[in-house]
Short mmCIF file of C-alpha atoms (C1' of nucleotides) in Angstrom, two decimals:
data_model
loop_
_atom_site.label_atom_id
_atom_site.label_comp_id
_atom_site.label_asym_id
_atom_site.label_seq_id
_atom_site.Cartn_x
_atom_site.Cartn_y
_atom_site.Cartn_z
CA UNK A 23 57.89 103.97 155.97
CA UNK A 24 59.56 100.61 155.84
CA UNK A 25 57.59 97.66 154.54
CA UNK A 26 57.80 94.35 156.35
CA UNK A 27 56.57 91.01 155.23
CA UNK A 28 55.59 88.48 157.93
CA UNK A 29 55.58 84.90 156.92
CA UNK A 30 54.20 82.95 159.85
CA UNK A 31 51.57 80.26 160.04
CA UNK A 32 50.49 80.74 163.73
CA UNK A 33 47.77 83.22 163.14
CA UNK A 34 47.79 84.64 166.63
CA UNK A 35 51.46 85.32 166.61
CA UNK A 36 51.31 86.69 163.14
CA UNK A 37 48.49 89.02 164.03
CA UNK A 38 50.17 90.11 167.23
CA UNK A 39 53.47 90.91 165.51
CA UNK A 40 51.62 92.67 162.70
CA UNK A 41 49.80 94.96 165.06
CA UNK A 42 52.88 95.75 167.04
CA UNK A 43 54.71 96.61 163.86
CA UNK A 44 51.85 98.75 162.62
CA UNK A 45 51.77 100.44 165.95
CA UNK A 46 55.37 101.34 165.37
CA UNK A 47 54.48 102.77 161.99
CA UNK A 48 55.67 100.01 159.69
CA UNK A 49 53.71 98.96 156.73
CA UNK A 50 53.02 95.24 157.01
CA UNK A 51 51.72 92.28 155.10
CA UNK A 52 51.12 88.78 156.47
CA UNK A 53 51.37 85.50 154.62
CA UNK A 54 50.41 82.30 156.32
CA UNK A 55 52.42 79.74 154.39
CA UNK A 56 55.72 79.43 152.67
CA UNK A 57 54.49 79.30 149.14
CA UNK A 58 52.43 82.52 149.20
CA UNK A 59 55.08 84.09 151.39
CA UNK A 60 57.75 83.48 148.77
CA UNK A 61 55.44 84.70 146.06
CA UNK A 62 54.74 87.97 147.89
CA UNK A 63 58.45 88.41 148.61
CA UNK A 64 59.28 88.05 144.95
CA UNK A 65 56.48 90.15 143.60
CA UNK A 66 57.01 93.03 145.86
CA UNK A 67 59.87 94.99 147.34
CA UNK A 68 59.89 94.67 151.11
CA UNK A 69 62.50 96.18 153.38
CA UNK A 70 62.57 93.30 155.80
CA UNK A 71 61.06 89.81 155.86
CA UNK A 72 60.18 88.06 159.12
CA UNK A 73 60.36 84.44 158.30
CA UNK A 74 59.25 81.56 160.50
CA UNK A 75 61.29 78.42 160.10
CA UNK A 76 58.45 75.93 160.43
CA UNK A 77 55.93 76.65 157.74
CA UNK A 78 53.38 74.61 155.78
CA UNK A 79 53.85 74.06 152.08
CA UNK A 80 57.41 75.39 151.95
CA UNK A 81 59.63 75.68 155.01
CA UNK A 82 61.46 78.79 155.98
CA UNK A 83 64.85 77.65 154.92
CA UNK A 84 63.57 76.77 151.52
CA UNK A 85 61.78 80.09 151.18
CA UNK A 86 65.03 81.88 152.07
CA UNK A 87 67.03 79.83 149.70
CA UNK A 88 64.73 80.39 146.75
CA UNK A 89 64.32 84.02 147.52
CA UNK A 90 68.08 84.46 147.54
CA UNK A 91 68.30 83.14 144.03
CA UNK A 92 66.52 86.30 142.95
CA UNK A 93 66.72 88.97 145.63
CA UNK A 94 68.59 90.21 148.64
CA UNK A 95 65.73 91.36 150.80
CA UNK A 96 66.99 91.10 154.43
CA UNK A 97 65.49 88.23 156.37
CA UNK A 98 65.02 87.77 160.08
CA UNK A 99 64.46 84.12 160.76
CA UNK A 100 62.19 83.18 163.68
CA UNK A 101 63.23 79.84 165.14
CA UNK A 102 62.07 77.61 167.99
CA UNK A 103 64.16 77.82 171.16
CA UNK A 104 67.59 76.34 171.08
CA UNK A 105 67.45 74.90 167.68
CA UNK A 106 71.07 75.62 167.00
CA UNK A 107 71.27 73.47 164.01
CA UNK A 108 68.43 75.31 162.47
CA UNK A 109 70.11 78.61 163.18
CA UNK A 110 73.22 77.59 161.42
CA UNK A 111 71.51 76.30 158.35
CA UNK A 112 69.21 79.28 158.41
CA UNK A 113 72.14 81.63 158.15
CA UNK A 114 73.58 79.35 155.57
CA UNK A 115 70.48 79.75 153.49
CA UNK A 116 70.51 83.48 153.59
CA UNK A 117 68.98 84.81 156.77
CA UNK A 118 70.50 88.05 157.99
CA UNK A 119 69.52 87.67 161.63
CA UNK A 120 67.47 85.37 163.74
CA UNK A 121 65.29 85.60 166.81
CA UNK A 122 64.33 82.74 169.09
CA UNK A 123 60.72 82.11 169.94
CA UNK A 124 59.15 83.05 172.29
CA UNK A 125 60.62 86.56 172.04
CA UNK A 126 59.83 89.84 173.66
CA UNK A 127 58.27 92.17 171.10
CA UNK A 128 60.81 94.81 172.09
CA UNK A 129 63.65 92.56 171.09
CA UNK A 130 62.11 91.99 167.68
CA UNK A 131 61.68 95.71 167.19
CA UNK A 132 65.24 96.28 168.19
CA UNK A 133 66.46 93.71 165.68
CA UNK A 134 64.39 95.16 162.92
CA UNK A 135 65.75 98.63 163.56
CA UNK A 136 69.28 97.31 163.71
CA UNK A 137 68.82 95.44 160.43
CA UNK A 138 67.30 98.40 158.66
CA UNK A 139 70.10 100.56 159.82
CA UNK A 140 72.70 98.04 158.69
CA UNK A 141 71.14 97.63 155.32
CA UNK A 142 70.96 101.34 154.88
CA UNK A 143 74.64 101.73 155.53
CA UNK A 144 75.48 98.83 153.17
CA UNK A 145 73.36 100.32 150.44
CA UNK A 146 74.97 103.69 150.78
CA UNK A 147 78.42 102.26 150.59
CA UNK A 148 77.69 99.73 147.93
CA UNK A 149 76.43 102.18 145.38
CA UNK A 150 79.42 104.46 145.56
CA UNK A 151 81.76 101.55 146.09
CA UNK A 152 81.18 99.70 142.91
CA UNK A 153 84.26 100.27 140.83
CA UNK A 154 82.97 99.10 137.54
CA UNK A 155 79.71 98.57 135.70
CA UNK A 156 79.03 96.08 133.05
CA UNK A 157 76.38 95.47 130.40
CA UNK A 158 77.06 92.55 128.02
CA UNK A 159 80.54 93.36 126.61
CA UNK A 160 80.38 97.01 127.63
CA UNK A 161 82.31 97.99 130.74
CA UNK A 162 82.86 101.21 132.55
CA UNK A 163 85.69 101.63 135.00
CA UNK A 164 84.49 104.43 137.11
CA UNK A 165 87.76 105.63 138.60
CA UNK A 166 89.55 105.96 135.29
CA UNK A 167 86.33 106.67 133.46
CA UNK A 168 87.39 104.26 130.77
CA UNK A 169 84.65 102.73 128.67
CA UNK A 170 85.20 99.64 126.64
CA UNK A 171 83.24 97.60 124.20
CA UNK A 172 85.09 94.31 124.26
CA UNK A 173 88.69 95.37 124.06
CA UNK A 174 88.11 98.52 122.18
CA UNK A 175 88.22 101.70 124.22
CA UNK A 176 85.45 104.17 123.47
CA UNK A 177 85.93 107.88 123.90
CA UNK A 178 82.96 109.64 125.45
CA UNK A 179 82.40 113.22 126.32
CA UNK A 180 81.33 114.09 129.90
CA UNK A 181 77.62 114.08 129.04
CA UNK A 182 77.76 110.99 126.96
CA UNK A 183 79.69 109.26 129.76
CA UNK A 184 77.16 110.21 132.44
CA UNK A 185 74.23 109.30 130.36
CA UNK A 186 75.67 105.83 129.62
CA UNK A 187 76.58 105.37 133.25
CA UNK A 188 73.05 106.19 134.36
CA UNK A 189 71.58 103.80 131.87
CA UNK A 190 74.00 101.04 132.85
CA UNK A 191 73.39 101.50 136.51
CA UNK A 192 69.71 100.93 135.86
CA UNK A 193 69.71 98.03 133.51
CA UNK A 194 66.14 96.83 132.82
CA UNK A 195 64.64 99.99 134.28
CA UNK A 196 62.96 102.20 131.76
CA UNK A 197 64.14 105.75 132.36
CA UNK A 198 61.96 108.57 131.20
CA UNK A 199 63.54 111.52 129.42
CA UNK A 200 62.88 113.91 132.30
CA UNK A 201 64.40 111.44 134.75
CA UNK A 202 67.51 111.23 132.64
CA UNK A 203 67.55 114.97 132.38
CA UNK A 204 67.54 115.42 136.18
CA UNK A 205 70.08 112.63 136.67
CA UNK A 206 72.50 113.69 134.02
CA UNK A 207 71.86 117.37 133.39
CA UNK A 208 70.88 118.21 136.99
CA UNK A 209 67.56 118.89 138.58
CA UNK A 210 67.53 122.58 137.65
CA UNK A 211 68.71 122.26 134.08
CA UNK A 212 66.56 124.04 131.61
CA UNK A 213 67.60 122.42 128.42
CA UNK A 214 65.09 121.06 125.94
CA UNK A 215 64.23 117.45 126.49
CA UNK A 216 65.29 116.82 122.92
CA UNK A 217 68.92 116.88 124.07
CA UNK A 218 68.36 113.47 125.59
CA UNK A 219 67.43 112.09 122.15
CA UNK A 220 70.42 113.71 120.61
CA UNK A 221 72.78 112.27 123.19
CA UNK A 222 71.20 108.85 122.92
CA UNK A 223 72.05 109.10 119.24
CA UNK A 224 75.65 110.11 119.99
CA UNK A 225 75.97 107.11 122.31
CA UNK A 226 74.44 104.76 119.86
CA UNK A 227 76.91 105.94 117.19
CA UNK A 228 79.77 105.25 119.50
CA UNK A 229 78.80 102.01 121.25
CA UNK A 230 76.67 100.06 118.77
CA UNK A 231 77.96 97.94 115.97
CA UNK A 232 76.44 98.48 112.50
CA UNK A 233 73.71 95.98 111.66
CA UNK A 234 73.24 94.89 115.26
CA UNK A 235 70.38 95.98 117.47
CA UNK A 236 71.16 98.94 119.56
CA UNK A 237 72.21 98.31 123.17
CA UNK A 238 69.94 101.25 124.08
CA UNK A 239 66.29 100.57 123.40
CA UNK A 240 63.61 103.08 122.90
CA UNK A 241 60.32 102.62 124.76
CA UNK A 242 57.99 104.73 122.87
CA UNK A 243 56.07 107.18 124.97
CA UNK A 244 58.17 106.40 128.00
CA UNK A 245 61.90 106.59 127.67
CA UNK A 246 65.02 104.50 127.11
CA UNK A 247 66.35 101.34 128.66
CA UNK A 248 69.25 98.90 128.37
CA UNK A 249 67.64 95.49 128.46
CA UNK A 250 69.59 92.48 129.56
CA UNK B 2 35.42 114.58 156.62
CA UNK B 3 36.13 111.27 158.33
CA UNK B 4 33.59 109.77 160.66
CA UNK B 5 34.72 108.25 163.90
CA UNK B 6 32.72 106.07 166.33
CA UNK B 7 33.79 106.19 170.00
CA UNK B 8 32.78 103.23 172.09
CA UNK B 9 33.74 104.07 175.66
CA UNK B 10 31.88 103.79 178.95
CA UNK B 11 33.74 106.36 180.96
CA UNK B 12 31.59 109.35 180.09
CA UNK B 13 34.21 111.97 180.93
CA UNK B 14 36.80 110.39 178.73
CA UNK B 15 34.36 109.77 175.94
CA UNK B 16 33.22 113.38 176.04
CA UNK B 17 36.78 114.70 176.13
CA UNK B 18 37.88 112.64 173.20
CA UNK B 19 34.73 113.56 171.28
CA UNK B 20 35.38 117.25 171.74
CA UNK B 21 38.99 116.98 170.69
CA UNK B 22 38.08 114.99 167.60
CA UNK B 23 35.35 117.46 166.63
CA UNK B 24 37.85 120.20 167.11
CA UNK B 25 40.04 118.47 164.60
CA UNK B 26 37.19 118.42 162.17
CA UNK B 27 36.11 114.80 162.52
CA UNK B 28 32.51 113.79 162.59
CA UNK B 29 31.93 111.78 165.76
CA UNK B 30 29.44 109.60 167.52
CA UNK B 31 29.66 108.19 171.05
CA UNK B 32 28.24 104.96 172.32
CA UNK B 33 28.56 104.09 176.02
CA UNK B 34 28.35 100.31 175.92
CA UNK B 35 29.42 97.39 173.79
CA UNK B 36 26.01 96.39 172.58
CA UNK B 37 24.87 99.77 171.25
CA UNK B 38 28.40 100.37 170.03
CA UNK B 39 28.42 97.25 167.91
CA UNK B 40 24.96 98.05 166.65
CA UNK B 41 26.05 101.51 165.55
CA UNK B 42 29.18 100.15 163.92
CA UNK B 43 27.17 97.67 161.87
CA UNK B 44 24.39 100.06 160.95
CA UNK B 45 26.64 102.78 159.77
CA UNK B 46 29.86 103.17 157.84
CA UNK B 47 32.51 104.81 160.03
CA UNK B 48 36.05 105.48 158.91
CA UNK B 49 37.52 104.55 162.25
CA UNK B 50 36.22 103.07 165.50
CA UNK B 51 37.82 103.90 168.80
CA UNK B 52 37.04 100.93 171.01
CA UNK B 53 37.56 100.56 174.70
CA UNK B 54 38.54 97.14 175.84
CA UNK B 55 36.57 97.11 179.13
CA UNK B 56 32.94 97.80 178.40
CA UNK B 57 29.59 96.89 179.94
CA UNK B 58 27.25 94.43 178.26
CA UNK B 59 29.77 93.34 175.57
CA UNK B 60 33.46 93.79 176.00
CA UNK B 61 35.76 95.35 173.41
CA UNK B 62 37.20 92.13 172.17
CA UNK B 63 33.81 90.70 171.57
CA UNK B 64 32.71 93.81 169.77
CA UNK B 65 35.74 93.65 167.51
CA UNK B 66 35.24 89.98 166.88
CA UNK B 67 31.58 90.31 165.92
CA UNK B 68 32.17 93.37 163.80
CA UNK B 69 34.84 91.57 161.90
CA UNK B 70 32.41 88.95 160.86
CA UNK B 71 30.69 91.54 158.82
CA UNK B 72 32.96 94.48 158.21
CA UNK B 73 36.50 95.75 158.07
CA UNK B 74 36.08 99.13 159.58
CA UNK B 75 39.50 99.98 161.12
CA UNK B 76 39.54 99.72 164.87
CA UNK B 77 41.86 101.44 167.41
CA UNK B 78 41.66 99.60 170.69
CA UNK B 79 42.06 101.53 173.91
CA UNK B 80 43.64 99.28 176.56
CA UNK B 81 44.66 99.67 180.15
CA UNK B 82 48.35 100.04 180.75
CA UNK B 83 50.53 96.99 180.28
CA UNK B 84 47.73 94.54 179.69
CA UNK B 85 49.83 92.51 177.35
CA UNK B 86 47.53 89.58 177.37
CA UNK B 87 44.61 91.79 176.41
CA UNK B 88 46.66 93.23 173.63
CA UNK B 89 47.36 89.87 172.17
CA UNK B 90 43.77 88.76 172.21
CA UNK B 91 42.47 92.19 171.20
CA UNK B 92 44.67 92.23 168.17
CA UNK B 93 43.80 88.73 167.41
CA UNK B 94 40.21 89.73 167.26
CA UNK B 95 40.68 92.42 164.65
CA UNK B 96 42.06 95.62 166.05
CA UNK B 97 44.25 97.64 163.65
CA UNK B 98 46.13 99.59 166.25
CA UNK B 99 46.03 100.12 169.98
CA UNK B 100 46.66 102.95 172.37
CA UNK B 101 47.48 102.55 175.99
CA UNK B 102 45.45 104.50 178.58
CA UNK B 103 46.08 107.08 179.81
CA UNK B 104 47.19 108.61 176.59
CA UNK B 105 48.05 112.04 175.38
CA UNK B 106 45.33 113.31 173.01
CA UNK B 107 48.04 114.20 170.49
CA UNK B 108 49.11 110.58 170.32
CA UNK B 109 45.53 109.52 169.67
CA UNK B 110 45.18 112.05 166.90
CA UNK B 111 48.47 110.97 165.37
CA UNK B 112 47.34 107.34 165.45
CA UNK B 113 44.05 108.19 163.83
CA UNK B 114 45.74 110.07 161.09
CA UNK B 115 48.27 107.30 160.59
CA UNK B 116 45.51 104.73 160.40
CA UNK B 117 43.48 106.69 157.92
CA UNK B 118 46.49 107.21 155.79
CA UNK B 119 47.35 103.52 155.98
CA UNK B 120 43.93 102.50 154.92
CA UNK B 121 44.04 104.94 152.09
CA UNK B 122 47.41 103.60 151.00
CA UNK B 123 46.24 99.99 151.32
CA UNK B 124 43.33 100.73 149.12
CA UNK B 125 45.07 102.70 146.41
CA UNK B 126 48.68 101.97 146.41
CA UNK B 127 49.38 98.50 147.52
CA UNK B 128 48.70 97.32 144.09
CA UNK B 129 50.87 99.97 142.50
CA UNK B 130 53.67 99.19 144.90
CA UNK B 131 54.04 95.77 143.54
CA UNK B 132 56.92 95.17 141.24
CA UNK B 133 55.04 92.85 139.00
CA UNK B 134 51.41 92.00 138.29
CA UNK B 135 50.09 88.65 137.28
CA UNK B 136 46.90 87.24 135.74
CA UNK B 137 46.94 83.58 134.84
CA UNK B 138 49.97 83.26 132.59
CA UNK B 139 50.18 86.96 131.83
CA UNK B 140 52.76 88.98 133.71
CA UNK B 141 53.75 92.59 133.75
CA UNK B 142 57.14 93.67 135.13
CA UNK B 143 56.65 97.32 135.95
CA UNK B 144 60.19 98.58 135.98
CA UNK B 145 61.16 97.21 132.67
CA UNK B 146 57.58 97.45 131.31
CA UNK B 147 57.88 93.92 129.96
CA UNK B 148 54.62 92.08 129.32
CA UNK B 149 54.67 88.35 128.87
CA UNK B 150 52.08 85.71 128.04
CA UNK B 151 53.88 82.55 129.21
CA UNK B 152 57.37 82.98 127.84
CA UNK B 153 56.48 85.12 124.92
CA UNK B 154 57.11 88.85 125.24
CA UNK B 155 54.25 91.04 124.05
CA UNK B 156 54.86 94.46 122.66
CA UNK B 157 52.33 97.04 123.78
CA UNK B 158 52.08 100.73 123.05
CA UNK B 159 51.85 103.13 125.93
CA UNK B 160 48.10 103.27 126.01
CA UNK B 161 47.71 99.51 125.59
CA UNK B 162 50.16 98.93 128.35
CA UNK B 163 48.40 101.28 130.72
CA UNK B 164 45.01 99.92 129.96
CA UNK B 165 46.18 96.36 130.54
CA UNK B 166 47.91 97.29 133.74
CA UNK B 167 44.77 98.99 135.05
CA UNK B 168 42.70 95.94 134.27
CA UNK B 169 45.21 93.60 135.81
CA UNK B 170 45.53 95.68 139.03
CA UNK B 171 41.74 95.40 139.32
CA UNK B 172 41.11 91.72 138.64
CA UNK B 173 37.46 90.84 139.21
CA UNK B 174 36.47 94.51 139.34
CA UNK B 175 34.27 95.57 136.46
CA UNK B 176 35.63 98.85 135.16
CA UNK B 177 33.24 101.14 133.29
CA UNK B 178 34.44 102.79 130.18
CA UNK B 179 34.50 106.21 131.72
CA UNK B 180 36.45 104.91 134.69
CA UNK B 181 39.04 103.45 132.32
CA UNK B 182 39.14 106.72 130.46
CA UNK B 183 39.94 108.68 133.60
CA UNK B 184 42.51 106.15 134.81
CA UNK B 185 44.28 105.63 131.51
CA UNK B 186 43.60 108.70 129.46
CA UNK B 187 43.52 111.14 132.38
CA UNK B 188 40.71 112.87 134.19
CA UNK B 189 40.50 115.71 131.66
CA UNK B 190 40.73 113.69 128.51
CA UNK B 191 38.12 114.55 125.97
CA UNK B 192 38.25 111.55 123.73
CA UNK B 193 35.13 109.52 122.81
CA UNK B 194 34.51 106.54 125.02
CA UNK B 195 34.69 104.37 121.94
CA UNK B 196 38.47 104.57 122.08
CA UNK B 197 38.29 102.26 125.10
CA UNK B 198 36.51 99.68 122.94
CA UNK B 199 39.10 100.13 120.27
CA UNK B 200 41.95 99.61 122.73
CA UNK B 201 40.30 96.58 124.30
CA UNK B 202 40.30 95.18 120.84
CA UNK B 203 43.93 95.91 120.27
CA UNK B 204 44.73 94.23 123.59
CA UNK B 205 42.64 91.22 122.79
CA UNK B 206 44.45 90.86 119.55
CA UNK B 207 47.79 90.95 121.23
CA UNK B 208 47.26 88.87 124.37
CA UNK B 209 44.52 86.31 123.53
CA UNK B 210 45.09 83.03 121.78
CA UNK B 211 42.84 82.24 118.88
CA UNK B 212 39.98 79.90 119.81
CA UNK B 213 40.31 80.58 123.49
CA UNK B 214 38.05 82.81 125.49
CA UNK B 215 39.31 86.32 125.86
CA UNK B 216 41.17 87.27 129.03
CA UNK B 217 39.25 90.47 129.00
CA UNK B 218 35.51 90.00 129.39
CA UNK B 219 32.76 92.40 128.36
CA UNK B 220 30.11 93.10 130.90
CA UNK B 221 27.26 94.43 128.71
CA UNK B 222 25.99 97.82 129.77
CA UNK B 223 28.76 98.22 132.29
CA UNK B 224 32.30 97.79 131.19
CA UNK B 225 35.17 95.34 131.07
CA UNK B 226 36.81 92.99 133.55
CA UNK B 227 39.48 90.35 133.87
CA UNK B 228 37.94 87.53 135.80
CA UNK B 229 40.10 85.12 137.74
"C1'" DT C 12 95.76 136.24 124.68
"C1'" DC C 13 94.12 134.30 120.45
"C1'" DC C 14 93.18 130.55 117.78
"C1'" DT C 15 91.74 125.77 117.18
"C1'" DT C 16 89.29 121.95 118.55
"C1'" DT C 17 85.84 119.77 120.96
"C1'" DT C 18 81.64 119.63 123.29
"C1'" DT C 19 77.10 121.05 124.04
"C1'" DG C 20 72.53 122.40 123.01
"C1'" DT C 21 68.92 124.00 119.54
"C1'" DA C 22 65.97 123.74 115.92
"C1'" DA C 23 64.30 122.07 111.70
"C1'" DT C 24 63.16 118.22 109.04
"C1'" DA C 25 62.23 113.49 108.07
"C1'" DT C 26 60.44 109.23 109.46
"C1'" DA C 27 57.89 106.07 112.09
"C1'" DT C 28 54.29 104.91 115.18
"C1'" DT C 29 50.32 105.78 117.83
"C1'" DT C 30 46.00 107.53 118.66
"C1'" DT C 31 41.53 108.86 117.50
"C1'" DC C 32 37.26 109.03 115.00
"C1'" DA C 33 33.43 107.63 112.64
"C1'" DA C 34 30.96 104.55 110.03
"C1'" DA C 35 29.65 99.95 109.09
"C1'" DC C 36 28.84 95.70 111.07
"C1'" DA C 37 27.58 92.13 114.60
"C1'" DA C 38 25.55 90.55 118.60
"C1'" DG C 39 22.56 90.57 122.52
"C1'" DT C 40 17.97 91.78 124.58
"C1'" DA C 41 13.24 92.82 125.18
"C1'" DT D 23 11.73 92.40 114.94
"C1'" DA D 24 13.41 96.78 116.73
"C1'" DC D 25 16.55 98.60 119.54
"C1'" DT D 26 20.59 99.05 122.17
"C1'" DT D 27 25.23 98.00 122.95
"C1'" DG D 28 29.64 96.30 121.59
"C1'" DT D 29 33.11 95.17 117.73
"C1'" DT D 30 35.73 95.98 113.79
"C1'" DT D 31 37.88 98.62 110.31
"C1'" DG D 32 40.52 101.94 107.71
"C1'" DA D 33 42.11 106.42 107.17
"C1'" DA D 34 43.30 110.87 109.02
"C1'" DA D 35 45.34 113.37 112.59
"C1'" DA D 36 48.36 113.75 116.23
"C1'" DT D 37 52.66 112.47 118.51
"C1'" DA D 38 57.04 110.66 119.26
"C1'" DT D 39 61.51 109.72 117.83
"C1'" DA D 40 65.58 109.92 114.73
"C1'" DT D 41 68.56 112.46 112.17
"C1'" DT D 42 71.07 116.36 110.71
"C1'" DA D 43 73.22 120.70 110.40
"C1'" DC D 44 74.69 124.46 112.79
"C1'" DA D 45 75.73 127.94 116.30
"C1'" DA D 46 77.27 128.87 120.88
"C1'" DA D 47 80.08 127.69 124.63
"C1'" DA D 48 83.88 125.53 126.75
"C1'" DA D 49 88.36 123.63 126.76
"C1'" DG D 50 92.96 123.24 125.26
"C1'" DG D 51 97.27 124.76 123.41
"C1'" DA D 52 100.78 127.81 121.53
#
DNA sequence: TCCTTTTTGTAATATATTTTCAAACAAGTA
DNA sequence: TACTTGTTTGAAAATATATTACAAAAAGGA
């Protein structure tokens, strides 16, 4: 179920919203000031953040701005009535929607649902929409399936290509052999997991430069990763 | 099986709910007024409390409030239809969910299940949901499995990493050697408990600074802990 | 179709790293 | 001091990964 972070200093309101959201089946967490709210938002992956504009320690706009430097978690800004200027700057700082206090809980729920739906659609499109993937001076153009290191075109077989693509679409995520196996060879493949090692080697031979560290790092006991 | 306390003065309703819950395999107890209800809740450890808002001697809100001073037993508040004001203050006093009377028994069962699940998840998983874990200037990024002390990256083996993660996800909890063994080495591992000591030493060598106190403290006769 | 080339997967070996054990040592406690 | 508990160490055992050669399968071309 979706996880929602509530950053709001009025305890009664925070508690009320939290309970209503839990009642709807969301997983919630409350933070009572901007600083801890931002920290929680960064440490954790929430689906939506409800962010009050007026907060102690760090105001809502500032929280949104700093969060946006790192992440794109959707934000619904809660503003005092008619504070148009705030609205504008709120959007400007990265809010995805806003709701004016005092609000009917049903309106908030509707906005959350709408936002989750919107994000879902964007995510679906985005992933398949990206035309190219990059890691350092390595690029993959998906449509043409051309792989380059700098200017030099690298010829990869189907398996090699898919393995590299998977790694490059998950930069900084350590992928276990069996994960790679299901992603590249298919969930029902019955090959030995040693093929992953072998293909990693093929890739290294083709993309790395002699003497330099490999672009693909081994994490012993766990898997492989391309670290930025 | 989970134990549920029903605090409800309408005998018929209380009886009905009790029978249904027993039928579902829960262990139940009924109290017919706020005073004895609170007493029972304090004396005993229930998994969930069903609490009516309108009660003789001590109303539901008051029961919730006083219980919360001592305990965090999850509460489902049963409120009359559309009593929004009651909701707000009820939640404010510590309810975890509410159900509006009259309700379908199936909805109540679903809410109880959801609540039990949520509590479970909050206990176990919240920590493992987090993307990163921090202790003083030590951080672990889980996806990339990068461990840092300040800016310096620390290389850990699989076992070392998992041991540190376990300790850091349980800051201020003293973990016995055999607990660490089951958590890190697996429930069926058959290694000597001395390996824990050995790995604690490896970790200390890698994360501590010479001269400073160790981040990992020994609790003689009990286990190890990272104290904040 | 038949032959050639390329790709894929397996298995064996070599190499590197980690894990474990057990014994000696140190420290804390009664 | 005697006893218990924790620490440190080095070496052996266990595992994981890298590398290679090769056979089977698939793809391509005449």
